CSV table of C-alpha atoms in Angstrom, one decimal:
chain,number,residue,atom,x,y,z
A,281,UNK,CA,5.0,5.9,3.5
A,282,UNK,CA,5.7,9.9,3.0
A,283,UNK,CA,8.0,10.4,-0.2
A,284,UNK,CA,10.4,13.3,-0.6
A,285,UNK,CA,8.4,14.3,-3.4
A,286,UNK,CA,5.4,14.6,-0.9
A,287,UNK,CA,7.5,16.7,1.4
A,288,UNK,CA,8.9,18.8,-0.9
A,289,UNK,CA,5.5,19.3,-2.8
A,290,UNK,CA,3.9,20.4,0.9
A,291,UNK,CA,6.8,23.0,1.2
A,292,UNK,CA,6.3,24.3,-1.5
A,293,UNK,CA,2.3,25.0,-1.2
A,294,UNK,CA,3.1,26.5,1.8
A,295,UNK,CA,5.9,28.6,0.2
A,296,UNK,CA,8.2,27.6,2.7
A,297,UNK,CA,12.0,27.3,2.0
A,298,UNK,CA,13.9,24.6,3.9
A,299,UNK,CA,15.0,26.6,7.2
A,300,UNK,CA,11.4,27.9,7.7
A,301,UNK,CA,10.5,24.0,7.4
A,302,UNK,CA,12.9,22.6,9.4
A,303,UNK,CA,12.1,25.3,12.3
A,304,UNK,CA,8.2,24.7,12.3
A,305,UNK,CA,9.4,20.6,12.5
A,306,UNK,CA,12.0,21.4,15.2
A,307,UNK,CA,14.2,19.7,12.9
A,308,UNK,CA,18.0,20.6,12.2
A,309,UNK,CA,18.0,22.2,8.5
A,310,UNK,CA,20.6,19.2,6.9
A,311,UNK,CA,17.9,17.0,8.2
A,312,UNK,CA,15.1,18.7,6.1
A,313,UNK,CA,17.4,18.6,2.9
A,314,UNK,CA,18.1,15.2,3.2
A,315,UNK,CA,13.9,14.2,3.9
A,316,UNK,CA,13.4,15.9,1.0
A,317,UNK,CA,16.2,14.0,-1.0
A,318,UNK,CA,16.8,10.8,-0.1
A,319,UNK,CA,13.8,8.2,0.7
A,320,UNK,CA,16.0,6.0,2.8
A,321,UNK,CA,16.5,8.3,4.7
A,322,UNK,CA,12.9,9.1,5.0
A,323,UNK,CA,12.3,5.5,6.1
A,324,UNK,CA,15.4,5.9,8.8
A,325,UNK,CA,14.9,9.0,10.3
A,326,UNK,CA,10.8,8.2,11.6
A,327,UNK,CA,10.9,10.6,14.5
A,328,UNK,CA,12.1,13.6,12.6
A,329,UNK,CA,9.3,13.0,9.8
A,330,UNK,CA,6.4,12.7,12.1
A,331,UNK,CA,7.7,16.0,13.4
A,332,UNK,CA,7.9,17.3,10.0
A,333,UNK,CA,4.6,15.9,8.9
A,334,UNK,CA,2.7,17.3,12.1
A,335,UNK,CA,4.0,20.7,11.3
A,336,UNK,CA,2.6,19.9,8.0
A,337,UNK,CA,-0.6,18.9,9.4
A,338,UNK,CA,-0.7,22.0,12.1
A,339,UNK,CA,-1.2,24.0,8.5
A,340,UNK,CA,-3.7,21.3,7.2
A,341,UNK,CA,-1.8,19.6,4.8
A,342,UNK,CA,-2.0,15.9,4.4
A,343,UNK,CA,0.2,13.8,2.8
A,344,UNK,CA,-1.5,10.6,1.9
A,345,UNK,CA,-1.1,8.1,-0.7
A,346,UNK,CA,1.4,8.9,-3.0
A,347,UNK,CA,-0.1,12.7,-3.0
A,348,UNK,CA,-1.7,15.6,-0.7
A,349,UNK,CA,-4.5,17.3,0.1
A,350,UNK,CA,-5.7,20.3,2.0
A,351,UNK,CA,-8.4,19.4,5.0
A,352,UNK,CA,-10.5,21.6,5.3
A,353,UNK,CA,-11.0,23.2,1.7
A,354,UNK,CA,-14.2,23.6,-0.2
């Protein structure tokens, strides 16, 4: 399961704010704050994460386990 703290932690690397996030994901921006925010929601919202997470992965960031890594990267 992706955590907020993964999501916000792949942002961030990227040095993305939220709108930038949400429009690589396709997502609607009050979506993307409450991914970040609120793991429930995380767990409700599965189509708007995997569209999150491929945008994500389209850069080569992984989110896996409880952290992420870079593919890719010597």
């Amino acid at each position: 399961m992706v955590t907020p703290a993964q999501l916000r932690a792949a942002r961030a690397f990227l040095g993305w704010n939220m709108e930038r996030a949400a429009t690589e994901a396709g997502i609607h921006r009050r979506t993307m704050v409450r991914l970040e925010n609120d793991a429930s929601y995380v767990e409700r919202q599965p189509a708007s994460l995997k569209r999150l997470v491929e945008a994500y992965r389209a850069r080569r960031i992984l989110l896996e386990g409880e952290g992420l890594s870079i593919s890719g990267h010597c």
